[in-house]
CSV table of C-alpha atoms in Angstrom, one decimal:
chain,number,residue,atom,x,y,z
A,1,MET,CA,-6.2,209.6,34.3
A,2,GLY,CA,-3.2,207.6,35.4
A,3,GLN,CA,-0.4,206.7,33.0
A,4,LYS,CA,-0.5,203.1,31.5
A,5,LYS,CA,2.5,201.0,32.1
A,6,SER,CA,4.1,199.7,29.0
A,7,ARG,CA,5.1,196.1,28.8
A,8,SER,CA,8.1,195.0,26.8
A,9,ARG,CA,7.7,192.0,24.5
A,10,PRO,CA,10.3,189.3,24.5
A,11,SER,CA,12.5,189.4,21.5
A,12,ASN,CA,11.9,186.6,18.9
A,13,PRO,CA,9.6,184.3,20.9
A,14,PRO,CA,9.3,180.8,19.6
A,15,PRO,CA,6.2,180.2,17.6
A,16,ALA,CA,3.3,178.7,19.6
A,17,SER,CA,2.9,175.9,17.2
A,18,THR,CA,6.5,174.7,17.2
A,19,PRO,CA,7.1,171.9,19.8
A,20,SER,CA,10.3,171.5,21.6
A,21,TYR,CA,12.3,168.2,20.9
A,22,PRO,CA,15.3,166.8,22.7
A,23,THR,CA,18.6,167.0,20.9
A,24,PRO,CA,19.2,163.7,19.1
A,25,PRO,CA,22.4,161.8,20.0
A,26,SER,CA,25.3,162.0,17.6
A,27,ASN,CA,25.9,159.0,15.3
A,28,PRO,CA,23.1,156.8,16.7
A,29,PRO,CA,23.4,153.1,15.9
A,30,PRO,CA,21.0,151.8,13.2
A,31,ALA,CA,17.7,150.6,14.7
A,32,SER,CA,18.2,147.2,13.1
A,33,THR,CA,21.7,146.6,14.6
A,34,PRO,CA,21.5,144.6,17.8
A,35,SER,CA,23.9,145.4,20.5
A,36,LYS,CA,26.4,142.6,21.3
A,37,PRO,CA,28.1,142.0,24.7
A,38,PRO,CA,31.8,142.5,24.6
A,39,PRO,CA,33.9,139.4,24.3
A,40,PRO,CA,35.5,138.1,27.5
A,41,SER,CA,39.0,139.2,28.1
A,42,ASN,CA,41.8,136.6,28.0
A,43,PRO,CA,39.7,133.5,27.0
A,44,PRO,CA,41.3,130.2,28.0
A,45,PRO,CA,43.2,128.5,25.2
A,46,ALA,CA,41.6,125.6,23.4
A,47,SER,CA,44.2,123.2,24.7
A,48,THR,CA,43.5,123.9,28.4
A,49,PRO,CA,43.5,120.4,29.9
A,50,SER,CA,40.6,119.0,31.9
A,51,ASP,CA,40.8,117.9,35.5
A,52,PRO,CA,43.6,115.4,36.0
A,53,PRO,CA,43.0,111.9,37.4
A,54,PRO,CA,43.5,111.4,41.1
A,55,LYS,CA,46.9,109.6,41.1
A,56,TYR,CA,50.0,111.3,39.5
A,57,TRP,CA,53.7,110.6,39.8
A,58,VAL,CA,56.9,111.0,37.8
A,59,ASP,CA,59.3,108.2,36.8
A,60,ARG,CA,63.0,108.2,37.2
A,61,ASN,CA,63.3,110.2,34.0
A,62,SER,CA,61.0,112.9,35.3
A,63,ASN,CA,58.2,111.9,32.9
A,64,ASN,CA,54.6,112.4,34.0
A,65,CYS,CA,52.6,109.2,34.8
A,66,PHE,CA,48.9,108.7,35.8
A,67,THR,CA,46.5,106.2,37.1
A,68,VAL,CA,42.8,106.4,36.3
A,69,TYR,CA,41.1,104.3,39.0
A,70,ALA,CA,37.9,102.4,38.4
A,71,ARG,CA,35.8,105.1,40.0
A,72,ASP,CA,36.9,107.5,37.3
A,73,LEU,CA,36.2,105.1,34.5
A,74,SER,CA,32.9,104.8,32.7
A,75,ILE,CA,31.6,101.3,33.4
A,76,THR,CA,28.2,100.3,32.0
A,77,TRP,CA,25.8,99.3,34.7
A,78,SER,CA,28.3,99.9,37.5
A,79,GLY,CA,25.7,101.8,39.4
A,80,ASP,CA,23.4,98.8,39.6
A,81,SER,CA,24.3,96.4,42.5
A,82,ARG,CA,22.8,93.4,40.6
A,83,TYR,CA,25.6,93.6,38.1
A,84,TRP,CA,28.6,95.2,39.8
A,85,ARG,CA,29.9,95.5,43.3
A,86,TRP,CA,32.3,98.1,44.6
A,87,ASN,CA,35.0,96.9,47.1
A,88,THR,CA,37.7,98.9,48.9
A,89,VAL,CA,41.3,97.6,48.7
A,90,GLU,CA,44.7,98.9,49.7
A,91,ASP,CA,46.9,100.2,46.9
A,92,GLY,CA,50.4,101.5,47.7
A,93,GLY,CA,49.2,102.8,51.1
A,94,ASP,CA,46.0,104.3,49.6
A,95,ARG,CA,42.5,102.9,49.9
A,96,ILE,CA,40.8,102.8,46.6
A,97,ASP,CA,37.5,101.3,45.2
A,98,VAL,CA,37.6,98.5,42.7
A,99,ALA,CA,34.7,97.3,40.5
A,100,GLU,CA,33.9,93.6,40.7
A,101,LEU,CA,31.7,92.2,37.9
A,102,LEU,CA,28.8,90.0,39.3
A,103,ASP,CA,26.9,89.2,36.1
A,104,VAL,CA,26.6,91.0,32.7
A,105,CYS,CA,26.3,90.1,29.1
A,106,ARG,CA,27.6,93.4,27.7
A,107,LEU,CA,30.9,94.6,29.2
A,108,GLU,CA,31.9,98.2,28.4
A,109,VAL,CA,34.6,100.2,30.2
A,110,TYR,CA,35.9,103.5,29.0
A,111,GLY,CA,38.4,106.0,30.2
A,112,LYS,CA,40.1,109.2,29.0
A,113,LEU,CA,43.0,111.5,29.7
A,114,ASP,CA,43.9,114.9,28.2
A,115,THR,CA,47.3,114.4,26.6
A,116,ALA,CA,48.3,118.0,27.6
A,117,TYR,CA,49.3,116.5,30.9
A,118,LEU,CA,51.8,114.1,29.3
A,119,SER,CA,55.5,114.8,28.7
A,120,PRO,CA,55.9,115.8,25.1
A,121,GLY,CA,57.9,113.5,22.8
A,122,THR,CA,57.7,110.6,25.3
A,123,LEU,CA,56.4,107.2,24.1
A,124,TYR,CA,53.5,106.2,26.4
A,125,GLU,CA,51.5,103.0,26.9
A,126,VAL,CA,48.1,102.5,28.4
A,127,VAL,CA,47.7,99.4,30.6
A,128,PHE,CA,44.6,98.1,32.3
A,129,VAL,CA,45.0,96.5,35.7
A,130,VAL,CA,42.5,93.7,36.2
A,131,LYS,CA,42.0,90.4,38.0
A,132,LEU,CA,39.9,87.3,37.4
A,133,ASN,CA,38.5,85.7,40.5
A,134,ALA,CA,38.7,81.9,40.9
A,135,LYS,CA,34.9,81.6,40.6
A,136,GLU,CA,34.4,83.1,37.1
A,137,TYR,CA,32.6,82.2,33.9
A,138,GLY,CA,31.8,83.5,30.5
A,139,TRP,CA,35.3,84.4,29.2
A,140,GLU,CA,35.6,82.0,26.3
A,141,GLU,CA,35.4,84.9,23.9
A,142,PRO,CA,38.4,87.4,23.8
A,143,VAL,CA,38.1,90.9,25.3
A,144,GLU,CA,38.8,93.9,23.1
A,145,PHE,CA,41.3,96.4,24.5
A,146,THR,CA,41.5,99.7,22.5
A,147,LEU,CA,43.4,103.0,22.6
A,148,GLU,CA,42.4,106.0,20.4
A,149,THR,CA,44.7,109.0,20.2
A,150,PRO,CA,43.7,112.7,19.7
A,151,ALA,CA,45.0,112.3,16.1
A,152,GLY,CA,42.4,109.6,15.5
A,153,ASP,CA,44.8,106.7,15.4
A,154,LYS,CA,43.2,103.6,16.9
A,155,HIS,CA,45.0,100.6,18.3
A,156,THR,CA,43.1,97.4,19.1
A,157,ARG,CA,44.1,94.1,20.8
A,158,ASN,CA,42.0,91.0,21.5
A,159,VAL,CA,43.0,89.3,24.7
A,160,ASP,CA,42.1,85.8,25.9
A,161,LEU,CA,41.5,86.3,29.7
A,162,MET,CA,41.2,82.5,30.1
A,163,GLN,CA,45.0,82.4,29.7
A,164,LYS,CA,45.6,84.8,32.7
A,165,GLN,CA,46.3,83.7,36.2
A,166,ARG,CA,43.4,83.7,38.6
A,167,GLY,CA,43.3,85.8,41.8
A,168,LYS,CA,46.2,88.0,40.9
A,169,TRP,CA,46.4,91.5,39.4
A,170,VAL,CA,47.6,91.4,35.8
A,171,GLU,CA,48.5,94.3,33.4
A,172,ILE,CA,47.0,94.2,29.9
A,173,PRO,CA,48.3,96.8,27.4
A,174,ALA,CA,45.6,98.6,25.4
A,175,GLY,CA,48.1,100.4,23.1
A,176,GLU,CA,50.9,102.9,22.9
A,177,PHE,CA,51.5,106.3,21.3
A,178,ARG,CA,54.0,109.2,21.4
A,179,ALA,CA,52.8,112.4,23.1
A,180,SER,CA,52.9,115.2,20.6
A,181,PRO,CA,53.7,118.8,21.6
A,182,GLU,CA,51.7,120.1,18.7
A,183,GLN,CA,48.5,118.1,19.1
A,184,TYR,CA,46.6,117.9,22.4
A,185,GLY,CA,43.2,116.4,23.3
A,186,ASN,CA,41.6,113.5,25.0
A,187,MET,CA,42.9,110.0,24.3
A,188,ILE,CA,40.2,107.3,24.8
A,189,PHE,CA,40.9,103.8,26.1
A,190,SER,CA,38.5,101.0,26.6
A,191,LEU,CA,38.0,97.3,27.3
A,192,ARG,CA,34.9,95.6,25.8
A,193,GLN,CA,33.2,92.3,25.4
A,194,LEU,CA,29.9,92.7,23.6
A,195,GLY,CA,29.0,89.1,23.0
A,196,GLY,CA,25.7,87.8,24.3
A,197,GLN,CA,27.3,85.4,26.8
A,198,TRP,CA,26.9,86.2,30.5
A,199,LYS,CA,30.1,86.6,32.4
A,200,LYS,CA,31.3,87.0,35.9
A,201,GLY,CA,34.4,87.4,38.1
A,202,LEU,CA,36.4,90.3,36.5
A,203,VAL,CA,37.7,92.9,39.0
A,204,ILE,CA,38.9,96.3,37.6
A,205,LYS,CA,41.4,98.4,39.5
A,206,GLY,CA,42.0,101.0,36.8
A,207,ALA,CA,44.3,102.0,33.9
A,208,GLU,CA,47.9,103.3,34.1
A,209,ILE,CA,49.3,105.8,31.6
A,210,ARG,CA,53.1,105.6,31.8
A,211,PRO,CA,56.2,105.8,29.6
A,212,LYS,CA,57.2,102.7,27.8
A,213,THR,CA,60.8,101.6,27.6
A,214,GLU,CA,62.0,102.0,24.0
A,215,LYS,CA,64.0,99.1,22.6
């Protein structure tokens, strides 16, 4: 008979009943801990100013000055041709749109500017530039002009437009404040006449933010 070949057994085979598991990761996060995206690098500072208004210049003392034209103001019902009409006029070599009031009983005009654009420490005034046409009506009640600063200070003036010259641009101050290097934010300026009387004939060019001469 031929010789049987002997087979060698593997040393220490794994038990047949022992399953093989993958190696767990080291220090896994708890199952209940949600993963959070990393914060953005170099976030913008809170005082980053918004987009500036279209017209900017400096005065003879190198202080910043701005004009917020009527198109950049918030005028209630200005998109409805029954109440307002937009006209194009010349202004210092530029063509701009002005808003002409046709007929409303509730007049509300708001504007804003980030004070981060202003020259720190400078005394500023906000002045609306408006005109009353010859054929106007409804201005027996005064118009309220208001300026609110980032600090929450509010300045209000009531102006009788009946005393203003017709057909000519006039400047009406809403208020004044000193630009602070420590406190930035939007200043809000407005003109309003909320009485129930219908009115017509006011033309709005815009509002100027400029240094005021200190006495």
